[in-house]
Coordinates of C-alpha atoms in Angstrom, one line a residue:
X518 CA -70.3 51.2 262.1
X519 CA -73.8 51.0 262.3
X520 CA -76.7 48.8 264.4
X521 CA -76.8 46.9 268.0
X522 CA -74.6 44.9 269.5
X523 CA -75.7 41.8 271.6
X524 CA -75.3 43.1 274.8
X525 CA -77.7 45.2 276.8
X526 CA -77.0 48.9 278.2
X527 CA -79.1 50.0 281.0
X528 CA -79.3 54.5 280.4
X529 CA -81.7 56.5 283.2
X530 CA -82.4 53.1 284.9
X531 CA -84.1 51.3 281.9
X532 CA -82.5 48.7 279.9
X533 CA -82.1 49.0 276.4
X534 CA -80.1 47.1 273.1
X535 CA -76.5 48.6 273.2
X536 CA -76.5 51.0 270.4
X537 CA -72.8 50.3 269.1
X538 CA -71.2 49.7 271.9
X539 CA -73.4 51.1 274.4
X540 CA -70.7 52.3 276.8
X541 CA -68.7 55.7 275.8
X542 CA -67.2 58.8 278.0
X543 CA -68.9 61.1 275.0
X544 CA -71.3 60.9 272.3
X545 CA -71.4 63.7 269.6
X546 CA -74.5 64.2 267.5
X547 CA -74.1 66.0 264.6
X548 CA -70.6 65.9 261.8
X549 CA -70.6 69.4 261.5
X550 CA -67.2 71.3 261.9
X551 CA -67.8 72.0 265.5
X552 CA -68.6 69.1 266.2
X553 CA -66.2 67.0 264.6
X554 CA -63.2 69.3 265.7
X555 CA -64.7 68.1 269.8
X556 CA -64.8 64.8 268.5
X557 CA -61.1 64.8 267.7
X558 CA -60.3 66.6 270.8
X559 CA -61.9 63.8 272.9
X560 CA -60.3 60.9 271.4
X561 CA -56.9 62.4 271.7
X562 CA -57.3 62.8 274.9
X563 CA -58.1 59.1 275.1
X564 CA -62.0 59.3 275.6
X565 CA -64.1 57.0 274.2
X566 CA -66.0 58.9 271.7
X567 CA -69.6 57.9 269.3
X568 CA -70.5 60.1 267.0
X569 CA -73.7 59.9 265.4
X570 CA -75.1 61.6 262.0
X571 CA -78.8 61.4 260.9
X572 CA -77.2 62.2 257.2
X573 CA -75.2 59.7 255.4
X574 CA -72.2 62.4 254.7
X575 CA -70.3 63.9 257.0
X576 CA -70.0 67.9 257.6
X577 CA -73.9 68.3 258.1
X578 CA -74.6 71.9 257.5
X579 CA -70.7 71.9 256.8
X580 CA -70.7 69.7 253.8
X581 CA -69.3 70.7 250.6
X582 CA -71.6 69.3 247.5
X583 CA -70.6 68.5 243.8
X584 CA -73.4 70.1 241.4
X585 CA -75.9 66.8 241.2
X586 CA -76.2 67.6 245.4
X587 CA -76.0 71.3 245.4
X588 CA -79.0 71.2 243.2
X589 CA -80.5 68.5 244.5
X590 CA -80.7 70.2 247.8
X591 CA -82.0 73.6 246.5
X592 CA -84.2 73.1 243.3
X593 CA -85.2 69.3 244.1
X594 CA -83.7 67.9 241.3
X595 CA -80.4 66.8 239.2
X596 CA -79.4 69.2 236.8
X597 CA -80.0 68.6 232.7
X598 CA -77.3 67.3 230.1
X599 CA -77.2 71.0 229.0
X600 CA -77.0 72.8 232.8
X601 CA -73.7 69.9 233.1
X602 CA -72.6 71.2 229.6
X603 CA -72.5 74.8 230.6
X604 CA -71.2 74.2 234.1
X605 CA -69.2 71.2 234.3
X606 CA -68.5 67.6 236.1
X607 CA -70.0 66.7 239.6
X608 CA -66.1 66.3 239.9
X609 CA -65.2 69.8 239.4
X610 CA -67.4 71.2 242.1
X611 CA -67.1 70.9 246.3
X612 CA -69.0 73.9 247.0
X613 CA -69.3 75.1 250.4
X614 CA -72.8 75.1 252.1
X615 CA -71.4 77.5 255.0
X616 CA -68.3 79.8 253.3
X617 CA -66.2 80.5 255.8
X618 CA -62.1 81.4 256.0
X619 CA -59.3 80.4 258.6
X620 CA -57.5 82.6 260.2
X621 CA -54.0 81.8 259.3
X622 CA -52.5 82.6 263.3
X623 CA -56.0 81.8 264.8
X624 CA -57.3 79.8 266.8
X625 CA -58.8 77.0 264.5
X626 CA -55.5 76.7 262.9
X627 CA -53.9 76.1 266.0
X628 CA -56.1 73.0 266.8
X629 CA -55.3 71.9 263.4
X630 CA -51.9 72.1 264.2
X631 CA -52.2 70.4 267.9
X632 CA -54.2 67.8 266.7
X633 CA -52.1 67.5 263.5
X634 CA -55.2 67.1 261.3
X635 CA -52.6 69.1 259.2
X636 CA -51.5 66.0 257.9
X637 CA -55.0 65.1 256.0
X638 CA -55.4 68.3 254.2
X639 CA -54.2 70.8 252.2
X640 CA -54.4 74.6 252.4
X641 CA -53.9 77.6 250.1
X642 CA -53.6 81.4 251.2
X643 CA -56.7 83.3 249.9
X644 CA -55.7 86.0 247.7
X645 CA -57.0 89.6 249.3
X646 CA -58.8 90.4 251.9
X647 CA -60.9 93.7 251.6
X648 CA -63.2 95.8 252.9
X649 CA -66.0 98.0 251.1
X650 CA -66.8 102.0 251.2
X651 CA -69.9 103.0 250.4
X652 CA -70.4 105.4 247.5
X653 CA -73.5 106.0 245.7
X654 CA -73.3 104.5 242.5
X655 CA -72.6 100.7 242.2
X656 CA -70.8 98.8 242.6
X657 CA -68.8 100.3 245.8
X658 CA -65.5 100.7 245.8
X659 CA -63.4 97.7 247.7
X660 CA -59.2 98.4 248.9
X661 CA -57.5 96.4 250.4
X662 CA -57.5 95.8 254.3
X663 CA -54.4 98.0 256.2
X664 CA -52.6 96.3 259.3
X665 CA -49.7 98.5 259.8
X666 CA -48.8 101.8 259.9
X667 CA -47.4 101.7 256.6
X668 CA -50.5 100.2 254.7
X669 CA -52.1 103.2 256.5
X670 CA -50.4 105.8 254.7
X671 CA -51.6 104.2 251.5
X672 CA -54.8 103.0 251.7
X673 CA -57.5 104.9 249.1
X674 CA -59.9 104.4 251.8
X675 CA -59.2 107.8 253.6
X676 CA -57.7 111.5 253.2
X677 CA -54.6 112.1 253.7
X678 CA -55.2 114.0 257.5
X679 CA -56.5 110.8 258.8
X680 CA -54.1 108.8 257.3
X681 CA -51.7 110.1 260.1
X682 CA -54.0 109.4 263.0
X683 CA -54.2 106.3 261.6
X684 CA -50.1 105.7 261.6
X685 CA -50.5 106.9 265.2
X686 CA -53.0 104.5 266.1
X687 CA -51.3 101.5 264.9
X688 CA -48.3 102.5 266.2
X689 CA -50.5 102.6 269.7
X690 CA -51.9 99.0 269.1
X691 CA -48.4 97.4 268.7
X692 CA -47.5 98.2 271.4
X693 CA -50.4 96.9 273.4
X694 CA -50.5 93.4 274.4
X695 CA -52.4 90.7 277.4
X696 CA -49.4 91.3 279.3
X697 CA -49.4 94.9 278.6
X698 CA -52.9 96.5 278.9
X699 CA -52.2 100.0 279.8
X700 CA -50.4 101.8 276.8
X701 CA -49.8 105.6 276.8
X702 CA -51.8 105.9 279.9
X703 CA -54.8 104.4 278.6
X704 CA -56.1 101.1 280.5
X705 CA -57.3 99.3 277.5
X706 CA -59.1 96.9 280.3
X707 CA -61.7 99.7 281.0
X708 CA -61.3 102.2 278.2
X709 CA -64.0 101.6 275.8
X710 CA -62.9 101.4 272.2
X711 CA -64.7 104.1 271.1
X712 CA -62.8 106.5 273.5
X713 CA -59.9 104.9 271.6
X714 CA -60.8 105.9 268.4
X715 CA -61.7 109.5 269.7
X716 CA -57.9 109.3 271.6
X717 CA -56.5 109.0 267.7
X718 CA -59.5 111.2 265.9
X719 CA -60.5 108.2 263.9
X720 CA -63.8 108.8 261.6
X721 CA -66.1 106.9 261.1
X722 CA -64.5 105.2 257.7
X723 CA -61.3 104.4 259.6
X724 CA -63.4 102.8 262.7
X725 CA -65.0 101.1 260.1
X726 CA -62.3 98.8 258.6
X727 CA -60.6 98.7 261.9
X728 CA -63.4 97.1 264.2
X729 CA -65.1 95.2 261.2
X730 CA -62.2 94.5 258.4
X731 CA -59.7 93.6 260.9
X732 CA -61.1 93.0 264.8
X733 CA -64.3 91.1 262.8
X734 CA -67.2 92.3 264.8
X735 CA -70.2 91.9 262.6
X736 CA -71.8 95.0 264.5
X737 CA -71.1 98.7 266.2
X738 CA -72.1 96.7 269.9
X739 CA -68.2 96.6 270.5
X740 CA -67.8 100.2 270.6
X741 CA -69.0 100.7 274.0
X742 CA -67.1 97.8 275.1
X743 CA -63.7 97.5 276.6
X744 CA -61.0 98.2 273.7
X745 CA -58.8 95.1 274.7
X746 CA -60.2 92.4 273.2
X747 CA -60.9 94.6 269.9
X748 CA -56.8 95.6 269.6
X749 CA -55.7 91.6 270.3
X750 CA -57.8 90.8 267.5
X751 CA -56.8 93.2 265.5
X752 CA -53.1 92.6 266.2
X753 CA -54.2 89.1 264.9
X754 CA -55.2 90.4 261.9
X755 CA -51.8 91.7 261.4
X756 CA -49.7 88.7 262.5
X757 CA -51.6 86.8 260.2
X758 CA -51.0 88.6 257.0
X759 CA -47.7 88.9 257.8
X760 CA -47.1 84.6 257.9
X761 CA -47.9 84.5 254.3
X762 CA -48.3 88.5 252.7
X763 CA -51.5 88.8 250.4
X764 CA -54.1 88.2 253.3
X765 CA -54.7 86.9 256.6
X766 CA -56.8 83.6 255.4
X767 CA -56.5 80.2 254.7
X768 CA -58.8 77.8 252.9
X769 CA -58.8 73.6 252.1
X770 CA -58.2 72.4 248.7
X771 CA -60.9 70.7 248.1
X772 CA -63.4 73.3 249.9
X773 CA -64.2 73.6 253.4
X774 CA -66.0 69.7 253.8
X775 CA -62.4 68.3 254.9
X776 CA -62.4 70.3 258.0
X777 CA -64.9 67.3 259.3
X778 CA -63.8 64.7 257.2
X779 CA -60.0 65.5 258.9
X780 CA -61.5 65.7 262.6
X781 CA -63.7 62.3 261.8
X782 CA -60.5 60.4 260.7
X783 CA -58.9 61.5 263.3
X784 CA -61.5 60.3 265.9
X785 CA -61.5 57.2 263.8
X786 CA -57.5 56.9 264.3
X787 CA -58.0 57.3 267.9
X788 CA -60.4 54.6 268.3
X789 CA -64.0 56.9 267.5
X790 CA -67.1 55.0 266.8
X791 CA -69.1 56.5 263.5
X792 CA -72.6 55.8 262.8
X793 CA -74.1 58.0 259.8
X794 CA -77.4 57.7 258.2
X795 CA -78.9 57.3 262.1
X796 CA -81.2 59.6 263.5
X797 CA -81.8 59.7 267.1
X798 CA -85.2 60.2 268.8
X799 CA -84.2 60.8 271.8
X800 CA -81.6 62.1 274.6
X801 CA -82.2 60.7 278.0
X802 CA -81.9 61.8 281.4
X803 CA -82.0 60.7 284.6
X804 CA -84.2 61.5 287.5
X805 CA -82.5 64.8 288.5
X806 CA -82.4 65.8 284.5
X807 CA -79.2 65.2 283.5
X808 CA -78.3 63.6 280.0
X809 CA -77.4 59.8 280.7
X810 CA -77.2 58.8 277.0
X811 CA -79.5 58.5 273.5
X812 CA -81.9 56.3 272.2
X813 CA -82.5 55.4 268.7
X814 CA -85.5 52.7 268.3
X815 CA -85.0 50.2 270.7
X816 CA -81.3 50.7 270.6
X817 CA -79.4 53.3 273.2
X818 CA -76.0 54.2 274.4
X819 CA -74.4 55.8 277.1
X820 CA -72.5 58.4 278.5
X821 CA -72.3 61.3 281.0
X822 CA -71.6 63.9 278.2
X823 CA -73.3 65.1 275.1
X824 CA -72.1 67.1 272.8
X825 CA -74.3 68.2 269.4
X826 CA -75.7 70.8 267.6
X827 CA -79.0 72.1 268.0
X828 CA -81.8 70.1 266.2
X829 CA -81.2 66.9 268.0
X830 CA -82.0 68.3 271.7
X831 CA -85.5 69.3 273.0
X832 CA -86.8 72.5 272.4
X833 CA -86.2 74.0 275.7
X834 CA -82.8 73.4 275.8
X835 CA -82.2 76.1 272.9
X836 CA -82.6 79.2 271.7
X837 CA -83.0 81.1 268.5
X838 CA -80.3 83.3 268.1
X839 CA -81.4 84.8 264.5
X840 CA -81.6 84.1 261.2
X841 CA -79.2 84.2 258.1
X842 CA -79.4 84.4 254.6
X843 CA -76.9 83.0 252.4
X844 CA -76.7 83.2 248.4
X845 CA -74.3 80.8 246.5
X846 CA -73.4 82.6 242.9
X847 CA -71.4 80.6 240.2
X848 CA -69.8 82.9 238.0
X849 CA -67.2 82.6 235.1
X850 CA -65.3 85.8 236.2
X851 CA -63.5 87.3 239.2
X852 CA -64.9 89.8 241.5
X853 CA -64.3 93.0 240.1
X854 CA -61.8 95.4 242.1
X855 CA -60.2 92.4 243.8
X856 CA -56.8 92.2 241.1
X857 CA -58.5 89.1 239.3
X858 CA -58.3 87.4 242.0
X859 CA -59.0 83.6 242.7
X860 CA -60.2 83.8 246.1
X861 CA -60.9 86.6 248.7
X862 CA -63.2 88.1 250.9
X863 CA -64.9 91.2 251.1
X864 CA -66.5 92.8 253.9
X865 CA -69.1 95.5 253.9
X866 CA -69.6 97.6 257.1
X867 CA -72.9 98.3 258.0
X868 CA -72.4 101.8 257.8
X869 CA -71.2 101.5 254.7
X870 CA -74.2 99.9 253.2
X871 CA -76.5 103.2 253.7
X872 CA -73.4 105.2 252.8
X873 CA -73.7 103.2 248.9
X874 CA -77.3 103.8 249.0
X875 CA -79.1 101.0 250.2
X876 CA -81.5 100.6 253.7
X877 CA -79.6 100.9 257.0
X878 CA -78.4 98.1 258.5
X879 CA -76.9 96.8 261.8
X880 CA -74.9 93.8 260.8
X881 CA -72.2 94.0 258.2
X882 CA -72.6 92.2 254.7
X883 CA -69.8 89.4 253.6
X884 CA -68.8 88.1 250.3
X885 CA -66.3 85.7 250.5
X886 CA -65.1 84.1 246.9
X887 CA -63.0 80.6 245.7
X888 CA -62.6 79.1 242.4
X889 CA -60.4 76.8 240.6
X890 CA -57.3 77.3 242.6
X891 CA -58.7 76.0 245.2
X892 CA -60.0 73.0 243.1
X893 CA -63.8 73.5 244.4
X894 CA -64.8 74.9 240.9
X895 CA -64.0 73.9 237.4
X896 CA -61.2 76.3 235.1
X897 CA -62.4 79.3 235.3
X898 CA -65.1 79.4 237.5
X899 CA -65.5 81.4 240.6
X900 CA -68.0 80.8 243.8
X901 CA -68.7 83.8 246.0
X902 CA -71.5 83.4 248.5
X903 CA -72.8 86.9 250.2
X904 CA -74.3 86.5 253.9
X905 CA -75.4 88.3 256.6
X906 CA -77.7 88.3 259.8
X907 CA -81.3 88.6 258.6
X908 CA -82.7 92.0 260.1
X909 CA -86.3 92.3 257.6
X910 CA -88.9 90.1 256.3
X911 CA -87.3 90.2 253.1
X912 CA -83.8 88.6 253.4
X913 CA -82.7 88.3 250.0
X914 CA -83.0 92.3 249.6
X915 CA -80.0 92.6 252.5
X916 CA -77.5 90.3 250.3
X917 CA -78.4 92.8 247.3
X918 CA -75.5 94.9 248.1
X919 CA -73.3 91.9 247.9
X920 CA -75.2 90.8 244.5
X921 CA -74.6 94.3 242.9
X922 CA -70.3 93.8 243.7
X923 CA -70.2 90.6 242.4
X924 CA -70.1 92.2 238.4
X925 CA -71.5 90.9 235.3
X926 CA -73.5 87.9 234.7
X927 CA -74.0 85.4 237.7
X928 CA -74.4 81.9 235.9
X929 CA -76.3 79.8 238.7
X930 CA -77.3 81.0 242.3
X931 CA -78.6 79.2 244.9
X932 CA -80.2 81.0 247.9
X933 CA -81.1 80.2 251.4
X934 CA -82.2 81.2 255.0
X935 CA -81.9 79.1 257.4
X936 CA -82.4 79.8 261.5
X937 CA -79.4 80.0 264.0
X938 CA -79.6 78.4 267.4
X939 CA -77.7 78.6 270.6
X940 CA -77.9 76.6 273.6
X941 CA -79.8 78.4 277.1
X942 CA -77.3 76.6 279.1
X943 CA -73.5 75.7 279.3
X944 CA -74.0 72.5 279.5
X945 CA -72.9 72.2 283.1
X946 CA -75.8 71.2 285.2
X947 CA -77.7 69.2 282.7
X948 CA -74.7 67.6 280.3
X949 CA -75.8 69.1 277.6
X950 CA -73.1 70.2 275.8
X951 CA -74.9 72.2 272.6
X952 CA -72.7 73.8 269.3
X953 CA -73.7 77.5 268.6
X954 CA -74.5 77.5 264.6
X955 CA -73.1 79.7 262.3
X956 CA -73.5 83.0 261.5
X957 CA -73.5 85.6 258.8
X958 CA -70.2 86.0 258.2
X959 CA -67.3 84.6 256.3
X960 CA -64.8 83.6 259.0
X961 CA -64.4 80.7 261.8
X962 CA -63.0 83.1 264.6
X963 CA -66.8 82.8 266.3
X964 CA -66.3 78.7 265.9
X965 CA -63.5 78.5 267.0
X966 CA -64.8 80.5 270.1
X967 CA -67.3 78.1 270.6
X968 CA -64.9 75.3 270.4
X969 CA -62.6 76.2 273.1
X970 CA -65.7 77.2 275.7
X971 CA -67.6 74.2 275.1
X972 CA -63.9 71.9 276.1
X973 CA -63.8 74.2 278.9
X974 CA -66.9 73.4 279.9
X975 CA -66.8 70.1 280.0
X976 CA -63.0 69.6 280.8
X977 CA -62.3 72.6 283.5
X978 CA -59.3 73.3 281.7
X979 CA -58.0 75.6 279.2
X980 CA -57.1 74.0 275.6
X981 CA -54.1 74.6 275.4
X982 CA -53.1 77.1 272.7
X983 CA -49.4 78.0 273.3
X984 CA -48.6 76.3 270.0
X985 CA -47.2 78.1 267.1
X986 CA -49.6 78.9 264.3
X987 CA -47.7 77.9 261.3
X988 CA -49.2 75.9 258.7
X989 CA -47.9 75.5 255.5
X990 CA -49.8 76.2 252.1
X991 CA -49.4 75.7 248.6
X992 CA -48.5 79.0 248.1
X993 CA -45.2 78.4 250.0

């Protein structure tokens, strides 16, 4: 839906041609996954909801693009007869702009499930999940991610001495829970995780796959912090390979663009207003600074909460958060060291990357790979797209790590670096409501984050979560 109505809105005390219908309890700029997934929230709970798009797709940053679009975006042009001869059909091809995996027990798969957005897509378990040790010649050596005791007895990634502190630490994390903090006489509310690790005699290769590999921090910050939040999430990791055995993730058929097309026809279902292909030059406020509504033109609409990602809200609202680099490789083989895989991800540990060789870093390097099986490339073709926080002046030297794992010839890539923002504010005292963009890394367990604050936020409550993660895939 698109254009004015006949009636007239007044927004901040001016009067104005209603934009749609002029009148809503939210309006939502931006279809990017965030935003979509509060979209949906909002109109299940029986909110009037207008979301607005200054792109004429949905998914935003989010989108996944056949080949004419993915090179129409980064080399300004369609590919020639001979580039669709050697690659394939624009039907062949959904490739994701921002690669990112579910966590098959997480939290975005439970608002899939409680919103039962389920029904509109499809999902398929992603083959391994592994993690990186550096060694000096190229390309590193990947195994397999452990999440129990027993995986910790065989995993290549450490002698045999600390294989046993690591059975004793994982036998020490199972039994630690929210309910039951203090394990073994260690309050895991105050002890830091590093005097964890210490406890248990864990090296540096061990804290590496544990607090990166498996907890997901993209950095050593969480060492000095309480080890709590570290062991939940790493007892997450464990859950969730156990629902479906080869790895913890999930990922659409189809490629990660129906995450917003599910939560858009799902607003839709529940009575959401869409208007794509319209920008929007404006939020407005009232005298005491609070956002009132949006103006486009001479058109406007109203309501007492905005929710949107960055780029549509003045500039001192927001705040660059950092920058990341992300490089999209087409290749006609798997990733080697990951059992010919069709899909994974790999994770390399900062540390790691000095230990192979290559400048220090403090954020960790992803790859995270799809292909055919997940009908997002043509027969044998595999996508892995490295990322990472930026850290230099020369971004595309930090992915090179990621480059050298990928094997063999890389048929296309398509690079980028693109800014992250954040909101100053919670959105609280001035109703606006802003998304955090996306980082470095190849998982939604920060978006999902930012999901369940931002409902908070605006609700007071809790989303509630007590629902059981368990989606089915095509691998079941």
């Amino acid at each position: 839906m698109s254009g004015a109505g006949e009636k007239n809105v007044d927004v901040g005390g001016k009067e104005y041609k209603a934009l749609a219908d002029g009148e809503y309890d939210v309006i939502v700029l931006g279809t990017g996954t965030t935003e979509c997934v509060l979209s949906g929230l909002f109109a299940v709970g029986k909110k009037r909801v207008l979301v607005v798009d200054r792109n004429n797709f949905y998914g935003a940053e989010c989108a996944s693009l056949n080949l004419t679009n993915l090179f129409q975006k980064f080399r300004d042009r369609k590919p020639t007869e001979e580039e669709f001869k050697a690659l394939g059909s624009n039907r062949d091809f959904n490739v994701d702009l921002i690669p990112k995996f579910l966590m098959s027990c997480g939290d975005l798969v439970k608002i899939l499930l409680h919103t039962k957005v389920t029904a509109y897509l499809g999902f398929k378990v992603v083959d391994g999940s592994y993690v990186m040790k550096g060694q000096k010649k190229k390309p590193g050596k990947l195994a397999k991610v452990p999440s129990t005791a027993g995986e910790a007895l065989q995993t290549p990634l450490v002698g045999m001495i600390q294989k046993f502190h690591l059975r004793g630490f994982f036998v020490f994390m199972g039994k630690v829970s929210e309910d039951n903090p203090v394990v073994d006489k260690v309050d895991t509310r105050t002890a830091t995780m590093a005097q964890v690790y210490k406890k248990f005699h864990l090296d540096r290769n061990s804290q590496d796959f544990i607090g990166h590999a498996m907890a997901l921090h993209d950095s050593d910050e969480y060492l000095d912090q309480p080890a709590l939040p570290t062991l939940l999430a790493c007892r997450l990791y464990g859950f969730s390979v156990d629902r479906h055995g080869s790895s913890p993730y999930l990922y659409p058929i189809y490629g990660l663009g129906g995450l917003p097309e599910g939560f858009s026809r799902l607003c839709a279902v529940h009575g959401g207003t869409f208007m794509l292909n319209q920008d929007i030059d404006e939020i407005l406020f009232d005298g005491d600074g609070k956002a009132v509504g949006v103006r486009a033109g001479d058109m406007a609409a109203r309501a007492p909460v905005i929710i949107g990602e960055a780029s549509y809200y003045p500039k001192d609202k927001v705040r660059k958060l950092g920058t990341v680099v992300r490089s999209i490789c087409l290749l006609k083989h798997p990733v080697p060291q990951t059992n010919n895989g069709g899909s994974g991800q790999i994770i390399i540990p900062a540390n790691q990357v000095a230990e192979a060789g290559y400048p220090p870093r403090k954020f960790d390097v992803y790859i995270s790979v799809v292909s055919y099986e997940h009908k997002v490339a043509p027969d044998g073709m595999w996508i892995a797209i490295v990322s990472t926080n930026v850290e230099t002046e020369e971004p595309l030297k930090e992915v090179q790590i990621g480059i050298d794992q990928l094997g063999g010839d890389i048929v296309e890539r398509f690079d980028s670096v693109a800014p992250i923002f954040a909101p100053v504010g919670d959105g609280k005292d001035d109703g606006c409501f802003i998304t955090t963009g996306y980082d470095g890394s190849s998982h939604f367990q920060n978006c999902s984050a930012d999901v369940l604050k931002i409902y908070e936020n605006i609700t007071g409550e809790k989303l509630d979560m007590s629902i059981k993660a368990d989606i089915e895939s095509e691998d079941q």
